[in-house]
PDB file of C-alpha atoms in Angstrom:
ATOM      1  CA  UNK A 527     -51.201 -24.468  -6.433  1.00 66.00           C
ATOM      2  CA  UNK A 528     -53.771 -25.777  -8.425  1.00 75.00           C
ATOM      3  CA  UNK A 529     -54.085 -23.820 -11.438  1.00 86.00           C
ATOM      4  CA  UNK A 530     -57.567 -22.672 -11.528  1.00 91.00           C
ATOM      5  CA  UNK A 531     -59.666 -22.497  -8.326  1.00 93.00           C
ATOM      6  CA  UNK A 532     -62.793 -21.929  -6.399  1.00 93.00           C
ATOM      7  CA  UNK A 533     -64.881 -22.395  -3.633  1.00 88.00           C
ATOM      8  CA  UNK A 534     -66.388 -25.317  -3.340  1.00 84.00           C
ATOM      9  CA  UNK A 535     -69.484 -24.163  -1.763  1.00 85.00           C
ATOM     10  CA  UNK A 536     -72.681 -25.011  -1.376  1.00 91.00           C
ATOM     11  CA  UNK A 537     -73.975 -22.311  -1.707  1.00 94.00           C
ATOM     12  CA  UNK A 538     -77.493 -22.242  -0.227  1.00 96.00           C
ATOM     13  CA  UNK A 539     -79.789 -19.520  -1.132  1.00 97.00           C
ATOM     14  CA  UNK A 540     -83.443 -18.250  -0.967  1.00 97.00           C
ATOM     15  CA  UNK A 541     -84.876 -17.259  -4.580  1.00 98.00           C
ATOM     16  CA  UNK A 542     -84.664 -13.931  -5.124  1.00 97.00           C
ATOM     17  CA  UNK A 543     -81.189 -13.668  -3.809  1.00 97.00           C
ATOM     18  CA  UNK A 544     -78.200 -12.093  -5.377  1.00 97.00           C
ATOM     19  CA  UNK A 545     -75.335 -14.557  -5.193  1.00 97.00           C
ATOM     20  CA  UNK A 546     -71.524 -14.574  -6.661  1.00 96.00           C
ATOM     21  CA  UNK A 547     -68.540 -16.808  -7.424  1.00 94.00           C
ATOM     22  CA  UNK A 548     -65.118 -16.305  -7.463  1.00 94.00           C
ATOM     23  CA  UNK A 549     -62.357 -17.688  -9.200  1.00 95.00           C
ATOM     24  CA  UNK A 550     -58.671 -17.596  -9.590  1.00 96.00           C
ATOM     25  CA  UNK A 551     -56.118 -18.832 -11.746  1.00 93.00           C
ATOM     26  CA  UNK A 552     -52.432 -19.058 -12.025  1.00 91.00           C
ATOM     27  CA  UNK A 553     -51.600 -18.935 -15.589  1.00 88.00           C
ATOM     28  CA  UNK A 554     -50.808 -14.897 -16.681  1.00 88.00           C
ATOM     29  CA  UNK A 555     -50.914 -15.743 -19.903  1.00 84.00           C
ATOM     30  CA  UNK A 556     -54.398 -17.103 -20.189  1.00 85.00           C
ATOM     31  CA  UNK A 557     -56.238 -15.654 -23.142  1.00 82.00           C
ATOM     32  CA  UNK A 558     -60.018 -16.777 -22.890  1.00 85.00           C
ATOM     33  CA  UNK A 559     -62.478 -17.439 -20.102  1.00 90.00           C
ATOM     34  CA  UNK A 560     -65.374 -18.978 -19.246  1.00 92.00           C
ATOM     35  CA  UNK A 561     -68.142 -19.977 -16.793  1.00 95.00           C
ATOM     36  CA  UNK A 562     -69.870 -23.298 -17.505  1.00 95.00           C
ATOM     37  CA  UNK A 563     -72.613 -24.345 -15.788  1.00 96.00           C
ATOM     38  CA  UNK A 564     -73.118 -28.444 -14.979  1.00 95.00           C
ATOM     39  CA  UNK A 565     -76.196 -30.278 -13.515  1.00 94.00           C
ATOM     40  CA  UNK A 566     -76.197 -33.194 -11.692  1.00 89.00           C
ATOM     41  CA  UNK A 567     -74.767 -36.122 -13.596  1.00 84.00           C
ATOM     42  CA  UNK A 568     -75.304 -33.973 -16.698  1.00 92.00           C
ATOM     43  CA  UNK A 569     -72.309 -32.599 -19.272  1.00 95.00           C
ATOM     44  CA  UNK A 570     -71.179 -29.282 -18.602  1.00 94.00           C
ATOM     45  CA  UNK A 571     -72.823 -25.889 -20.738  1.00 94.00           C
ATOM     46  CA  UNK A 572     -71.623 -22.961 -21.824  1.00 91.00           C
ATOM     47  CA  UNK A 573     -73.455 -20.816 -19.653  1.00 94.00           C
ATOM     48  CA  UNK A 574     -71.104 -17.196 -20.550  1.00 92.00           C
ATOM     49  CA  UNK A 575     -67.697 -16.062 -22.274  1.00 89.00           C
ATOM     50  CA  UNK A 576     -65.545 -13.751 -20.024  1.00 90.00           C
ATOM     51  CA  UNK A 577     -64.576 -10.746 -21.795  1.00 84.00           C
ATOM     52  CA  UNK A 578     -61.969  -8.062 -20.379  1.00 84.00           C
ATOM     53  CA  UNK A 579     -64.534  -5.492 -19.871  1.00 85.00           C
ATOM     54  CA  UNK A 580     -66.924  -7.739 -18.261  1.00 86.00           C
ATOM     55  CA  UNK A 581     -70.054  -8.826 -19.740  1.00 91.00           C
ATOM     56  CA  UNK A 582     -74.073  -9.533 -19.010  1.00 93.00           C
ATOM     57  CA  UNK A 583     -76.533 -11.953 -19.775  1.00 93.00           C
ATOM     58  CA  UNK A 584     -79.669 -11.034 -17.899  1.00 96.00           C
ATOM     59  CA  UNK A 585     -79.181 -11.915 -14.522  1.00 97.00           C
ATOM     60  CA  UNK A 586     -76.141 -13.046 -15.264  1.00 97.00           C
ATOM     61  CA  UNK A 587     -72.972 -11.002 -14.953  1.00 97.00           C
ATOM     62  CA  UNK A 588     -69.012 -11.738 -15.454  1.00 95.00           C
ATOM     63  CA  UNK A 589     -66.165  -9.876 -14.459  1.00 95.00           C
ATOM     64  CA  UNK A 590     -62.167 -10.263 -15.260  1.00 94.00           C
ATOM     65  CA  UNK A 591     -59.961  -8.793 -13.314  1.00 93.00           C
ATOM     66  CA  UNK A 592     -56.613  -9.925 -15.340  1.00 92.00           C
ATOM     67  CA  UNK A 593     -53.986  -7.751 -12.945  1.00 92.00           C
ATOM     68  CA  UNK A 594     -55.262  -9.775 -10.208  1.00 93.00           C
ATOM     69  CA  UNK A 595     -55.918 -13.374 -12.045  1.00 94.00           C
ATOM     70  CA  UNK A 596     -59.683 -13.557 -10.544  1.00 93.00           C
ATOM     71  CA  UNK A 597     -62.831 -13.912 -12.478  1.00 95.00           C
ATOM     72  CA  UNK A 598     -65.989 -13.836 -10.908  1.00 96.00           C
ATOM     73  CA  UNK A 599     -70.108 -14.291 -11.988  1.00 97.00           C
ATOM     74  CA  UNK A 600     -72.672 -12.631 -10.091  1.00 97.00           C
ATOM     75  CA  UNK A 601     -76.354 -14.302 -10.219  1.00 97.00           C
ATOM     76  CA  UNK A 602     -79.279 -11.665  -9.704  1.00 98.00           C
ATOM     77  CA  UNK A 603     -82.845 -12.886  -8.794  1.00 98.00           C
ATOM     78  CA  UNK A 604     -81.862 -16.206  -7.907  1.00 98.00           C
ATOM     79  CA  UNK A 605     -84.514 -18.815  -9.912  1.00 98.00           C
ATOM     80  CA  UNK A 606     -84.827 -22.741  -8.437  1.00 97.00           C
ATOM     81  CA  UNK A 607     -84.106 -23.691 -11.732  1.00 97.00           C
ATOM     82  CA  UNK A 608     -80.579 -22.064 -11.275  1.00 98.00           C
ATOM     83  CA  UNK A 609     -79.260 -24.987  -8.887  1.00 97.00           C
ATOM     84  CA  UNK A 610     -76.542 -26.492 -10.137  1.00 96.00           C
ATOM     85  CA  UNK A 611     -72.924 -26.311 -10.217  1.00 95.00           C
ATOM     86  CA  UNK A 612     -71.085 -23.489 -11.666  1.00 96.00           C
ATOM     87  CA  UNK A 613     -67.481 -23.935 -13.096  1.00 95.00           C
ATOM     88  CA  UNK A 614     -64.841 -21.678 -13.914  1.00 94.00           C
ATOM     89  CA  UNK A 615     -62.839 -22.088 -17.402  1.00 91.00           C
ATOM     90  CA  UNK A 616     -59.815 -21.182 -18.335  1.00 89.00           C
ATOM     91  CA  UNK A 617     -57.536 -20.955 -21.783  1.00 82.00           C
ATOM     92  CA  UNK A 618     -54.308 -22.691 -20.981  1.00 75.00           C
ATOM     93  CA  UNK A 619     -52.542 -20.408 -23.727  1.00 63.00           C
ATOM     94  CA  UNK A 620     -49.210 -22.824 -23.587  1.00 61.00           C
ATOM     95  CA  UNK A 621     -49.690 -22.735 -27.358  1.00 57.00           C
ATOM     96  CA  UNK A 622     -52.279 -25.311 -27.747  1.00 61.00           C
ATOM     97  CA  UNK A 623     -55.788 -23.707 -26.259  1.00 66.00           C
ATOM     98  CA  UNK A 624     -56.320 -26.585 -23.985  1.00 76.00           C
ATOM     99  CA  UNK A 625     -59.242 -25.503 -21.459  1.00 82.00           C
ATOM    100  CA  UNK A 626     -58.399 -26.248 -17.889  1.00 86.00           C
ATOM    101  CA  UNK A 627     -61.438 -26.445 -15.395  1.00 89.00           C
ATOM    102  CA  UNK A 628     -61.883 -25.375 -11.328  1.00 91.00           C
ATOM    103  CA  UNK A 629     -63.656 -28.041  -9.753  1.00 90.00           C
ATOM    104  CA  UNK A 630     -67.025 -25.882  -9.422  1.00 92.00           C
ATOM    105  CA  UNK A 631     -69.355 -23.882  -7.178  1.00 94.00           C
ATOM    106  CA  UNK A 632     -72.377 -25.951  -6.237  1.00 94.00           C
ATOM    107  CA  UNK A 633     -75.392 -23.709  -5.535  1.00 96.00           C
ATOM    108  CA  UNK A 634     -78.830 -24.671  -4.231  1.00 96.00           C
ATOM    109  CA  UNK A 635     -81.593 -22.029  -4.529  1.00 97.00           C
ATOM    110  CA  UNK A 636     -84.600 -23.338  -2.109  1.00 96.00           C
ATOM    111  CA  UNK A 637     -88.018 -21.801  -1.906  1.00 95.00           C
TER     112      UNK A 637
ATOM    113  CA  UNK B 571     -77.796 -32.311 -34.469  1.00 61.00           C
ATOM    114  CA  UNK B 572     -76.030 -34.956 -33.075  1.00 72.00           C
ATOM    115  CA  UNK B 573     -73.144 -32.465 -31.641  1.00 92.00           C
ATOM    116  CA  UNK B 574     -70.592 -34.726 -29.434  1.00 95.00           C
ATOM    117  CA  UNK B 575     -71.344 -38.336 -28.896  1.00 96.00           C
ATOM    118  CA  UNK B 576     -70.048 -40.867 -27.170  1.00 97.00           C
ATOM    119  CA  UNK B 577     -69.916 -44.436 -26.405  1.00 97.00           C
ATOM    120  CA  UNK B 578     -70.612 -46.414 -24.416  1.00 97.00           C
ATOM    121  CA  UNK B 579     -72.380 -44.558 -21.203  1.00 96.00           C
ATOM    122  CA  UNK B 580     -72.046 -46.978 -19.055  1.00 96.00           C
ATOM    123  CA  UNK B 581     -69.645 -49.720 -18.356  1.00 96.00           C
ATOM    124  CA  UNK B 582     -68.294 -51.888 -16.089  1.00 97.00           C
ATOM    125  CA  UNK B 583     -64.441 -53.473 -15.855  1.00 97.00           C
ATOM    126  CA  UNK B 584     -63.199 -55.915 -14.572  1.00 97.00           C
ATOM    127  CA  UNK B 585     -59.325 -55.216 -13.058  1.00 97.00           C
ATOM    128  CA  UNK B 586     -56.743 -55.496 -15.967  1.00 97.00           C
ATOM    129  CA  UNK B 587     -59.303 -55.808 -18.710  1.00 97.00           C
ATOM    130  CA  UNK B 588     -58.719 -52.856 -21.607  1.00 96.00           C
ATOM    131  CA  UNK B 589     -61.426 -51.228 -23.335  1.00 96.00           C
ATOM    132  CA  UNK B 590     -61.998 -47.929 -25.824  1.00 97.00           C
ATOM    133  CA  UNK B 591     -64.025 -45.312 -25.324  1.00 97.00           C
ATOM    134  CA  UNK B 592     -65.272 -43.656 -28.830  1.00 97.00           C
ATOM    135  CA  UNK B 593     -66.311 -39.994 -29.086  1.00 97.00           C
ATOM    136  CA  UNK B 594     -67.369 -38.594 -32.306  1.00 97.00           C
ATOM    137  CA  UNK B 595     -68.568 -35.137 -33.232  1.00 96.00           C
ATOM    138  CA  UNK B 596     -69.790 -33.390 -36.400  1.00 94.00           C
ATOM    139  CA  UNK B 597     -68.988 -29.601 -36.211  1.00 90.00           C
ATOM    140  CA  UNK B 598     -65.747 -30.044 -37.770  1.00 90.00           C
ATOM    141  CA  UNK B 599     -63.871 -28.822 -34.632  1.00 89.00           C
ATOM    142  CA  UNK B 600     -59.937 -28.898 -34.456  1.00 88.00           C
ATOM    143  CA  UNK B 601     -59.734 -29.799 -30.907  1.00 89.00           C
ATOM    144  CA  UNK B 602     -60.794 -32.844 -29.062  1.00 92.00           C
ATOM    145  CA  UNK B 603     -60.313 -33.109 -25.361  1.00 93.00           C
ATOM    146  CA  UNK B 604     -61.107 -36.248 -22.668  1.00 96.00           C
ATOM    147  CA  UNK B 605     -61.476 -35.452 -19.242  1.00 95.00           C
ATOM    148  CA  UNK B 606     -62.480 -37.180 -15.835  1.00 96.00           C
ATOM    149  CA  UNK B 607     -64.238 -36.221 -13.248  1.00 94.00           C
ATOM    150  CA  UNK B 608     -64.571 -37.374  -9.921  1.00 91.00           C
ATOM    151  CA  UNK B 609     -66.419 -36.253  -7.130  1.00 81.00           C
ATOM    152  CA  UNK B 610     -65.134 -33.049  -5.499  1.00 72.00           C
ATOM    153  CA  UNK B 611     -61.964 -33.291  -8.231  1.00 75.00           C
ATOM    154  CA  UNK B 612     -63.597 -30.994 -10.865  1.00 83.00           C
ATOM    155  CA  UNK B 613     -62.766 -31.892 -14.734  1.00 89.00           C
ATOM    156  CA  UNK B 614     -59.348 -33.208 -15.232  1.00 91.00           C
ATOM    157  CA  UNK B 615     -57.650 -33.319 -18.989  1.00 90.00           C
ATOM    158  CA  UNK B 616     -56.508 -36.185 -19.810  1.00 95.00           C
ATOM    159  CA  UNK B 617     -55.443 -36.095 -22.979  1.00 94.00           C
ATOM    160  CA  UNK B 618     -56.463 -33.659 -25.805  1.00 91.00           C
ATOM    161  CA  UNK B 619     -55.724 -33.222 -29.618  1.00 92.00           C
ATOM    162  CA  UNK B 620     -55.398 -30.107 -31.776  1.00 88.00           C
ATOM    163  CA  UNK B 621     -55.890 -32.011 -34.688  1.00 90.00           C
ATOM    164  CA  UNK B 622     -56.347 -34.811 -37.133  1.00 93.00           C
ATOM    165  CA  UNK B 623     -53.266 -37.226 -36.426  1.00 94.00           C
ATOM    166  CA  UNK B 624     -52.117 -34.968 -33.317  1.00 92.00           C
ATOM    167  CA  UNK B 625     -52.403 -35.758 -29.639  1.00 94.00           C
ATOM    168  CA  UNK B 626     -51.266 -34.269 -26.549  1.00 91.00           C
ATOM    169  CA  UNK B 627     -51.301 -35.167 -22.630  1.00 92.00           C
ATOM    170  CA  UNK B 628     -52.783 -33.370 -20.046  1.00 89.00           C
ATOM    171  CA  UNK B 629     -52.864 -33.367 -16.495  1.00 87.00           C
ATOM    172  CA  UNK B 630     -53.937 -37.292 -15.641  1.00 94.00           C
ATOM    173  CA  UNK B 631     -52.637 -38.738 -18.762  1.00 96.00           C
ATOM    174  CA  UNK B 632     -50.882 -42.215 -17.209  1.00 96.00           C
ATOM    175  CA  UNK B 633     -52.677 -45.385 -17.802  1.00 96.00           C
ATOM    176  CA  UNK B 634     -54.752 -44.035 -21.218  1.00 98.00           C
ATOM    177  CA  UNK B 635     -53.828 -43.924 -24.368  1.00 97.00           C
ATOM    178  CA  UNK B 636     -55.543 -41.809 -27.245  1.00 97.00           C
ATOM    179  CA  UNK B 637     -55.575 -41.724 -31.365  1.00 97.00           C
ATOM    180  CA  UNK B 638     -57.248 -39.296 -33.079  1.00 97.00           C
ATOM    181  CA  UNK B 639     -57.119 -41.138 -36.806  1.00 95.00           C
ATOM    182  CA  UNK B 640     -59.745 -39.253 -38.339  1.00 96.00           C
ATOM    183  CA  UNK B 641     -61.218 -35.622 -37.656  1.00 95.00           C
ATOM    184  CA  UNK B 642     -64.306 -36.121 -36.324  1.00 96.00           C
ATOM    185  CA  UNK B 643     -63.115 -39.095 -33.728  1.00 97.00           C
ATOM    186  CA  UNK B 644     -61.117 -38.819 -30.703  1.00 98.00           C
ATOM    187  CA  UNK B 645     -60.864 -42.626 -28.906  1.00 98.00           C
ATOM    188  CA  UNK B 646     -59.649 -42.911 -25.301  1.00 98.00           C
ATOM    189  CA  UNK B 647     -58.113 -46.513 -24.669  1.00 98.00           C
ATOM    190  CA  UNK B 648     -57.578 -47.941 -21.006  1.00 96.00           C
ATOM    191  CA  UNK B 649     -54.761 -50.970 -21.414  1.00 92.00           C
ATOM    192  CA  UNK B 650     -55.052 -52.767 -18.158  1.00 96.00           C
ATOM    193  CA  UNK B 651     -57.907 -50.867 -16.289  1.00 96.00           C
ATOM    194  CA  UNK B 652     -57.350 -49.921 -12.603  1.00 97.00           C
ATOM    195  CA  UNK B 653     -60.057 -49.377  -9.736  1.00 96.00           C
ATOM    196  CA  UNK B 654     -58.376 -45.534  -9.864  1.00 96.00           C
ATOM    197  CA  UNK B 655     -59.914 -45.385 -12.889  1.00 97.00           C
ATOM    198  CA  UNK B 656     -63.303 -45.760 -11.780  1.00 97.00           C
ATOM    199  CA  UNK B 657     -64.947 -42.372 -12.885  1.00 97.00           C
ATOM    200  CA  UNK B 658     -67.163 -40.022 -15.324  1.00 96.00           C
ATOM    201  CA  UNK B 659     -65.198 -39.602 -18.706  1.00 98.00           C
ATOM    202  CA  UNK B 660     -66.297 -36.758 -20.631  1.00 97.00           C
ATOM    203  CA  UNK B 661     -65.629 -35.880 -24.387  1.00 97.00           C
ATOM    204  CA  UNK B 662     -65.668 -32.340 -25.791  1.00 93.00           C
ATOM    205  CA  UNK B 663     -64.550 -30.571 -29.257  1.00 92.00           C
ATOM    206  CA  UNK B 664     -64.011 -27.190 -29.661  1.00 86.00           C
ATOM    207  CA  UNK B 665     -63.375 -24.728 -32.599  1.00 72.00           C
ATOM    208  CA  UNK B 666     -60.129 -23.485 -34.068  1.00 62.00           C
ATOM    209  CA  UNK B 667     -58.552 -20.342 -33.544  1.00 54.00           C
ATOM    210  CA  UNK B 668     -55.856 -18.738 -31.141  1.00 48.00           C
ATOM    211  CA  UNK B 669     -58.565 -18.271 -28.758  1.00 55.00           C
ATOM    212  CA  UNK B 670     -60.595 -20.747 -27.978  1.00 53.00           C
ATOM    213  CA  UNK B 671     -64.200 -20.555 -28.764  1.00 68.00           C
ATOM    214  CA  UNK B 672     -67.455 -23.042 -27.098  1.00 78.00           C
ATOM    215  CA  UNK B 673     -66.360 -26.266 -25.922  1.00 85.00           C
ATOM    216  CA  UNK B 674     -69.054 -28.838 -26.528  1.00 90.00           C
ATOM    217  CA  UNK B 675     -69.469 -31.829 -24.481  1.00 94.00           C
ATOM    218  CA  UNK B 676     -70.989 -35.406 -24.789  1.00 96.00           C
ATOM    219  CA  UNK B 677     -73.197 -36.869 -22.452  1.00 96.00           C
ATOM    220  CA  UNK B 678     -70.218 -38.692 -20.513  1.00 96.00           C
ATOM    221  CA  UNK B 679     -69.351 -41.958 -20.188  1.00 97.00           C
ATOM    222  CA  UNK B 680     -69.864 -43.668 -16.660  1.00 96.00           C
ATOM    223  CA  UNK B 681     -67.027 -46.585 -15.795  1.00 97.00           C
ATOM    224  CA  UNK B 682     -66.527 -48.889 -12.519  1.00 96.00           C
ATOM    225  CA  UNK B 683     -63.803 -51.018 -12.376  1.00 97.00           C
ATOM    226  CA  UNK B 684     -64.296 -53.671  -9.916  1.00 97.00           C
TER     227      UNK B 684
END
């Protein structure tokens, strides 16, 4: 079982839509979380934190769900420029804070 | 701000030849990671340090090596490159603490080994 993971997508989209991701991950004792956002043959961003309460960024939302190892980030108002692919982070707390990444949502928002 | 650099971006290998990818950053972050990525793989760590003269491997570490000398430089070396190791390498560097704050990336490096 790979130890963080999500659907692949795409996800295709009109703007204006309300879209969300899901991810899991294996490790119970994972302190820290994160959705990072990557464009085509670009670095990855920091697009949010995860916190245990769950957290917002304008259209932006993040959930933890810790009992269930799932983390998810809901995207309201879908914008063109929000194409790209979306990638769940998490804190490999072994001790040493290492970050271990899913291998990412792609969405496409289209006119 | 220069953030995370690295270098070179581009490069191309020919089988069994070594080379050294630099990456340098100037936030004065504790960790240093190097990961791949490869179409529909997602990020893999290769190796990652949590400190000046510390490394530690990751998922993908065989066939790299890494040194991490001096705080601000984390090198990735390839000893006898492989057409497996044709990929995207990626540099970040994060801040200290129990839980881990921002990771910052470089711009990647892109390799083909031929």
């Amino acid at each position: 079982r790979k130890e963080v993971e999500q659907d692949p997508g795409p996800f295709n989209v009109p703007e204006g839509a309300t879209v969300a991701f899901n991810c899991t991950y294996s490790n119970s004792a994972s302190q820290s979380f994160f959705w990072y956002r990557q464009d085509c043959r670009k670095e990855p961003k920091l697009l949010m934190s995860v916190y245990s309460s769950g957290n917002e960024d304008g259209r932006f939302t993040a959930q933890l769900n810790r009992a269930s190892q799932y983390i998810s980030l809901l995207i309201r108002d879908s914008k063109l420029s929000d194409s790209a692919t979306y990638l769940c982070v998490v804190n490999d707390d072994g001790g040493y804070n290492k970050l271990i990444f899913g291998a990412g949502t792609r969405l496409a928002v289209h006119p | 701000n220069a953030g995370v650099t690295q270098t070179p971006k581009f490069r191309v290998l020919k089988t069994g030849q070594s080379m050294t990818l630099l990456c340098a950053q100037d936030m004065n972050h504790e960790y240093m990671y190097w990961y791949r990525q490869d179409p529909g793989m997602g990020l893999r760590l290769i190796h990652y340090s949590v400190g000046e003269g510390t490394t530690a491997k990751g998922e993908v570490p065989d066939g790299y090596n890494v040194s991490r000398l001096k705080k601000q430089n984390f090198l990735l070396g390839l000893e006898s490159a492989a057409p497996s190791q044709t990929s995207v390498y990626f540099c970040a560097s994060g801040g200290t603490g129990w839980v881990n704050t921002e990771a910052f990336f470089g711009q990647g490096t892109r390799l083909t080994v031929v």
